XYZ file of C-alpha atoms in Angstrom:
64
model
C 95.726 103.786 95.268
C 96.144 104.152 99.112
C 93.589 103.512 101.755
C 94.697 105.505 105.611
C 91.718 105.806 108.076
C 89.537 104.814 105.411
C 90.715 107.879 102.979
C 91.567 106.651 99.503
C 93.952 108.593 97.300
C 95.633 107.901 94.209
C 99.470 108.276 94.194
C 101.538 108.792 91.364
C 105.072 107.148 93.136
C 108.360 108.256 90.761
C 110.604 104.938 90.813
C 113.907 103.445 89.143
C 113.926 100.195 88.360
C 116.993 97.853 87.374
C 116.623 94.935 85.867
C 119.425 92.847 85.380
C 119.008 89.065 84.051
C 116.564 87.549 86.811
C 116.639 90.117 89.166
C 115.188 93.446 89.484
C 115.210 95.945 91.746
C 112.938 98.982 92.289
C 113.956 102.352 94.536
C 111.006 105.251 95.121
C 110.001 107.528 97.236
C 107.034 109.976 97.877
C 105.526 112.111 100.574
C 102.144 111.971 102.180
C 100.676 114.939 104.021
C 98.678 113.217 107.087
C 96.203 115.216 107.823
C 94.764 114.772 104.038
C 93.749 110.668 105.445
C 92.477 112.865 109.060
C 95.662 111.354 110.704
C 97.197 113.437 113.603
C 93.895 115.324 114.530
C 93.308 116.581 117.803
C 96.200 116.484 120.620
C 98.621 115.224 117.261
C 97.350 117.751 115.037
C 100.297 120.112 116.336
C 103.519 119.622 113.932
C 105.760 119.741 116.808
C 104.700 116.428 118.051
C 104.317 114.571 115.091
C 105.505 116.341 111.205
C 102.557 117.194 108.991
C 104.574 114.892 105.755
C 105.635 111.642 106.098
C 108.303 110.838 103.725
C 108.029 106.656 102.258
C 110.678 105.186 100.965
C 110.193 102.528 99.210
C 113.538 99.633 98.077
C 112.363 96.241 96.723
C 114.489 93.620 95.330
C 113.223 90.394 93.388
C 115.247 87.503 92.639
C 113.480 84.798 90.435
């Protein structure tokens, strides 16, 4: 789940993961459309100024 301006949603985030001995790592990414957490209301709710999805990429890497 993911909490914006109080707004929780429950994402669903498509991944790889490599694991290799100790290590792992993990690449995903997903889009959010702001306006669904009431980001970018008002003077922001324009797309020109700020784009209606945000793309997050995510690339973690854990060593043990």
């Amino acid at each position: 789940d993911i909490t914006i301006h109080g707004v929780t949603m429950t994402l669903i985030i498509p991944f790889t993961l490599d694991v290799n001995g100790k290590n792992a790592h993990m690449i995903g990414k997903f889009s959010l459309d702001r306006t669904h957490f009431g980001v970018g209301t008002g003077q922001w709710e324009d797309e020109k100024t700020v784009a209606r999805n945000i793309d997050v990429a995510i690339d973690l890497a854990v060593r043990q």
